[in-house]
Amino acid sequence: MERTQRPRRGAYMNPYVAGIMLGVTLLGSFLTLGAGLGASGGIARAAAYLERLADPARVEASAYFGAWGPRPLRYYLVFMLGGVFLGGALSAFTARRFSLRLERGRACSVSRRVLSAFAGGVLAGWASRLASGCTSGQALTGGALLLTGSMVFMVCVFAGGYAAARIARGQWDD
């Protein structure tokens, strides 16, 4: 694995402009759909669709997936999730930042990085379904509605991030 270079100056959007655009998008979602934004709902519906391809009777009998009916992909968060991937890819291509690489520090092996990323993704996905929402739904939608649980959640996310950074810092070069 070759070392990754730092992104060139100006390769990313101004975070204040991006924040304003995200806020306008959230407002538009509330005004047009009457609901906020999130990602885990789209992923869960995609999983229901894939499971339906393999065993439709099992999905229909499921108390969780079965409630979404025969067309689980007909849901606004599925389209939002697709838009996030397409928008991210478009941003990376237009800024000439797109490359396939595994980012890791010198002290972290490739297999350890891949297994850690996979385990973290599974844990985050499971937790988002357990909590009936993902971090983007909690932070964006719940934060915009000034929900106490969302505010406590964000404090815990930042505290956990700082704690995890101290633990993982030795794995990275910087």
mmCIF file of C-alpha atoms in Angstrom:
data_model
loop_
_atom_site.group_PDB
_atom_site.id
_atom_site.type_symbol
_atom_site.label_atom_id
_atom_site.label_comp_id
_atom_site.label_asym_id
_atom_site.label_seq_id
_atom_site.Cartn_x
_atom_site.Cartn_y
_atom_site.Cartn_z
ATOM 1 C CA MET A 1 0.000 0.000 0.000
ATOM 2 C CA GLU A 2 1.356 3.363 -0.914
ATOM 3 C CA ARG A 3 1.071 6.267 1.484
ATOM 4 C CA THR A 4 -1.813 8.579 0.831
ATOM 5 C CA GLN A 5 -1.137 12.238 0.219
ATOM 6 C CA ARG A 6 -2.969 15.006 1.971
ATOM 7 C CA PRO A 7 -5.727 16.568 -0.149
ATOM 8 C CA ARG A 8 -4.693 19.720 -1.932
ATOM 9 C CA ARG A 9 -5.875 23.019 -0.496
ATOM 10 C CA GLY A 10 -9.316 23.928 -1.829
ATOM 11 C CA ALA A 11 -10.206 20.318 -2.706
ATOM 12 C CA TYR A 12 -13.130 20.386 -0.284
ATOM 13 C CA MET A 13 -16.148 22.630 -0.042
ATOM 14 C CA ASN A 14 -16.179 25.383 2.528
ATOM 15 C CA PRO A 15 -17.746 23.723 5.605
ATOM 16 C CA TYR A 16 -19.910 26.760 6.377
ATOM 17 C CA VAL A 17 -21.369 26.759 2.864
ATOM 18 C CA ALA A 18 -21.867 22.984 3.050
ATOM 19 C CA GLY A 19 -23.625 23.367 6.433
ATOM 20 C CA ILE A 20 -25.975 26.008 5.071
ATOM 21 C CA MET A 21 -26.753 23.851 2.038
ATOM 22 C CA LEU A 22 -27.435 20.866 4.300
ATOM 23 C CA GLY A 23 -29.757 22.987 6.442
ATOM 24 C CA VAL A 24 -31.655 24.167 3.355
ATOM 25 C CA THR A 25 -31.940 20.543 2.201
ATOM 26 C CA LEU A 26 -33.312 19.527 5.607
ATOM 27 C CA LEU A 27 -35.797 22.409 5.521
ATOM 28 C CA GLY A 28 -36.867 21.351 2.030
ATOM 29 C CA SER A 29 -37.378 17.804 3.273
ATOM 30 C CA PHE A 30 -39.600 19.027 6.114
ATOM 31 C CA LEU A 31 -41.595 21.281 3.781
ATOM 32 C CA THR A 32 -42.116 18.795 0.948
ATOM 33 C CA LEU A 33 -42.255 15.456 2.767
ATOM 34 C CA GLY A 34 -43.155 16.438 6.302
ATOM 35 C CA ALA A 35 -40.183 14.411 7.549
ATOM 36 C CA GLY A 36 -36.462 14.829 8.078
ATOM 37 C CA LEU A 37 -33.377 13.091 6.740
ATOM 38 C CA GLY A 38 -31.564 9.907 7.689
ATOM 39 C CA ALA A 39 -29.789 6.977 6.067
ATOM 40 C CA SER A 40 -30.580 3.817 8.014
ATOM 41 C CA GLY A 41 -34.177 3.662 6.775
ATOM 42 C CA GLY A 42 -32.968 3.440 3.178
ATOM 43 C CA ILE A 43 -30.443 0.736 3.993
ATOM 44 C CA ALA A 44 -33.025 -1.320 5.916
ATOM 45 C CA ARG A 45 -35.453 -1.091 3.007
ATOM 46 C CA ALA A 46 -32.754 -2.190 0.562
ATOM 47 C CA ALA A 47 -32.105 -5.183 2.837
ATOM 48 C CA ALA A 48 -35.827 -5.980 2.839
ATOM 49 C CA TYR A 49 -35.847 -5.838 -0.964
ATOM 50 C CA LEU A 50 -32.850 -8.185 -1.240
ATOM 51 C CA GLU A 51 -34.326 -10.624 1.273
ATOM 52 C CA ARG A 52 -37.633 -10.495 -0.624
ATOM 53 C CA LEU A 53 -35.792 -11.675 -3.754
ATOM 54 C CA ALA A 54 -34.552 -14.755 -1.890
ATOM 55 C CA ASP A 55 -37.601 -15.597 0.239
ATOM 56 C CA PRO A 56 -40.743 -13.454 -0.260
ATOM 57 C CA ALA A 57 -42.858 -15.460 2.206
ATOM 58 C CA ARG A 58 -40.352 -14.933 5.001
ATOM 59 C CA VAL A 59 -40.313 -11.156 4.410
ATOM 60 C CA GLU A 60 -44.103 -10.915 4.344
ATOM 61 C CA ALA A 61 -44.290 -12.865 7.622
ATOM 62 C CA SER A 62 -41.674 -10.631 9.259
ATOM 63 C CA ALA A 63 -43.112 -8.120 11.714
ATOM 64 C CA TYR A 64 -40.313 -5.701 10.793
ATOM 65 C CA PHE A 65 -39.848 -6.049 7.013
ATOM 66 C CA GLY A 66 -43.349 -7.267 6.199
ATOM 67 C CA ALA A 67 -44.979 -3.984 7.218
ATOM 68 C CA TRP A 68 -43.320 -2.260 4.248
ATOM 69 C CA GLY A 69 -45.355 -4.235 1.736
ATOM 70 C CA PRO A 70 -44.318 -5.742 -1.595
ATOM 71 C CA ARG A 71 -42.297 -2.675 -2.708
ATOM 72 C CA PRO A 72 -39.977 -1.667 0.128
ATOM 73 C CA LEU A 73 -37.828 0.479 -2.188
ATOM 74 C CA ARG A 74 -40.688 2.954 -2.701
ATOM 75 C CA TYR A 75 -39.578 5.210 0.125
ATOM 76 C CA TYR A 76 -37.968 8.628 0.066
ATOM 77 C CA LEU A 77 -34.966 7.615 2.184
ATOM 78 C CA VAL A 78 -33.987 4.985 -0.402
ATOM 79 C CA PHE A 79 -33.723 7.746 -3.012
ATOM 80 C CA MET A 80 -31.895 10.001 -0.558
ATOM 81 C CA LEU A 81 -29.368 7.252 0.146
ATOM 82 C CA GLY A 82 -28.757 6.802 -3.586
ATOM 83 C CA GLY A 83 -28.364 10.561 -3.940
ATOM 84 C CA VAL A 84 -25.764 10.627 -1.168
ATOM 85 C CA PHE A 85 -23.651 8.045 -2.996
ATOM 86 C CA LEU A 86 -24.053 9.754 -6.367
ATOM 87 C CA GLY A 87 -23.399 13.207 -4.903
ATOM 88 C CA GLY A 88 -20.291 11.997 -3.097
ATOM 89 C CA ALA A 89 -18.974 10.342 -6.252
ATOM 90 C CA LEU A 90 -19.702 13.450 -8.327
ATOM 91 C CA SER A 91 -17.942 15.637 -5.757
ATOM 92 C CA ALA A 92 -14.887 13.370 -5.701
ATOM 93 C CA PHE A 93 -14.678 13.192 -9.501
ATOM 94 C CA THR A 94 -15.098 16.930 -10.066
ATOM 95 C CA ALA A 95 -12.467 17.771 -7.420
ATOM 96 C CA ARG A 96 -10.157 15.055 -8.845
ATOM 97 C CA ARG A 97 -10.041 13.315 -5.470
ATOM 98 C CA PHE A 98 -11.447 9.938 -6.513
ATOM 99 C CA SER A 99 -9.186 6.946 -5.959
ATOM 100 C CA LEU A 100 -9.588 3.462 -4.615
ATOM 101 C CA ARG A 101 -7.369 3.125 -1.583
ATOM 102 C CA LEU A 102 -7.288 1.844 1.944
ATOM 103 C CA GLU A 103 -6.373 4.562 4.403
ATOM 104 C CA ARG A 104 -4.457 3.332 7.400
ATOM 105 C CA GLY A 105 -1.491 4.202 9.533
ATOM 106 C CA ARG A 106 1.848 2.432 9.403
ATOM 107 C CA ALA A 107 1.170 0.638 12.681
ATOM 108 C CA CYS A 108 -2.091 -0.876 11.384
ATOM 109 C CA SER A 109 -2.046 -3.901 9.075
ATOM 110 C CA VAL A 110 -4.347 -4.112 6.063
ATOM 111 C CA SER A 111 -6.303 -7.022 7.539
ATOM 112 C CA ARG A 112 -6.700 -5.271 10.905
ATOM 113 C CA ARG A 113 -7.947 -2.096 9.180
ATOM 114 C CA VAL A 114 -10.441 -4.000 7.010
ATOM 115 C CA LEU A 115 -11.739 -6.076 9.942
ATOM 116 C CA SER A 116 -12.012 -2.993 12.175
ATOM 117 C CA ALA A 117 -13.897 -1.064 9.490
ATOM 118 C CA PHE A 118 -16.244 -3.997 8.870
ATOM 119 C CA ALA A 119 -16.895 -4.536 12.588
ATOM 120 C CA GLY A 120 -17.495 -0.808 13.104
ATOM 121 C CA GLY A 121 -19.926 -0.695 10.193
ATOM 122 C CA VAL A 122 -21.876 -3.708 11.436
ATOM 123 C CA LEU A 123 -22.018 -2.273 14.958
ATOM 124 C CA ALA A 124 -23.152 1.150 13.716
ATOM 125 C CA GLY A 125 -25.807 -0.418 11.465
ATOM 126 C CA TRP A 126 -27.135 -2.649 14.219
ATOM 127 C CA ALA A 127 -27.188 0.235 16.689
ATOM 128 C CA SER A 128 -29.018 2.507 14.245
ATOM 129 C CA ARG A 129 -31.800 -0.030 13.797
ATOM 130 C CA LEU A 130 -31.929 -0.686 17.538
ATOM 131 C CA ALA A 131 -32.233 3.066 18.168
ATOM 132 C CA SER A 132 -34.753 3.509 15.319
ATOM 133 C CA GLY A 133 -32.444 5.933 13.566
ATOM 134 C CA CYS A 134 -28.917 6.661 12.463
ATOM 135 C CA THR A 135 -26.486 9.384 13.406
ATOM 136 C CA SER A 136 -27.569 11.614 10.538
ATOM 137 C CA GLY A 137 -31.204 11.260 11.517
ATOM 138 C CA GLN A 138 -30.420 11.955 15.160
ATOM 139 C CA ALA A 139 -28.050 14.854 14.523
ATOM 140 C CA LEU A 140 -29.815 16.527 11.606
ATOM 141 C CA THR A 141 -33.481 15.861 12.102
ATOM 142 C CA GLY A 142 -33.520 15.530 15.883
ATOM 143 C CA GLY A 143 -31.151 18.456 16.289
ATOM 144 C CA ALA A 144 -33.263 20.649 14.020
ATOM 145 C CA LEU A 145 -36.306 19.797 16.129
ATOM 146 C CA LEU A 146 -34.300 20.501 19.310
ATOM 147 C CA LEU A 147 -35.109 17.067 20.709
ATOM 148 C CA THR A 148 -33.450 16.461 24.069
ATOM 149 C CA GLY A 149 -32.481 12.889 23.181
ATOM 150 C CA SER A 150 -30.757 14.066 20.010
ATOM 151 C CA MET A 151 -28.807 16.712 21.879
ATOM 152 C CA VAL A 152 -27.665 14.162 24.490
ATOM 153 C CA PHE A 153 -26.808 11.786 21.651
ATOM 154 C CA MET A 154 -24.572 14.362 19.956
ATOM 155 C CA VAL A 155 -22.745 15.164 23.196
ATOM 156 C CA CYS A 156 -22.111 11.425 23.620
ATOM 157 C CA VAL A 157 -20.944 11.066 19.993
ATOM 158 C CA PHE A 158 -18.378 13.828 20.405
ATOM 159 C CA ALA A 159 -17.220 12.525 23.793
ATOM 160 C CA GLY A 160 -16.918 9.010 22.369
ATOM 161 C CA GLY A 161 -15.067 10.343 19.325
ATOM 162 C CA TYR A 162 -12.506 12.114 21.478
ATOM 163 C CA ALA A 163 -12.043 9.012 23.642
ATOM 164 C CA ALA A 164 -11.675 6.753 20.593
ATOM 165 C CA ALA A 165 -9.200 9.186 18.998
ATOM 166 C CA ARG A 166 -6.927 8.909 22.016
ATOM 167 C CA ILE A 167 -7.048 5.114 21.807
ATOM 168 C CA ALA A 168 -6.560 4.902 18.016
ATOM 169 C CA ARG A 169 -4.009 7.715 17.675
ATOM 170 C CA GLY A 170 -1.098 5.301 17.891
ATOM 171 C CA GLN A 171 -2.275 3.548 14.724
ATOM 172 C CA TRP A 172 -1.796 6.617 12.544
ATOM 173 C CA ASP A 173 1.272 8.564 11.486
ATOM 174 C CA ASP A 174 0.010 12.071 12.229
#
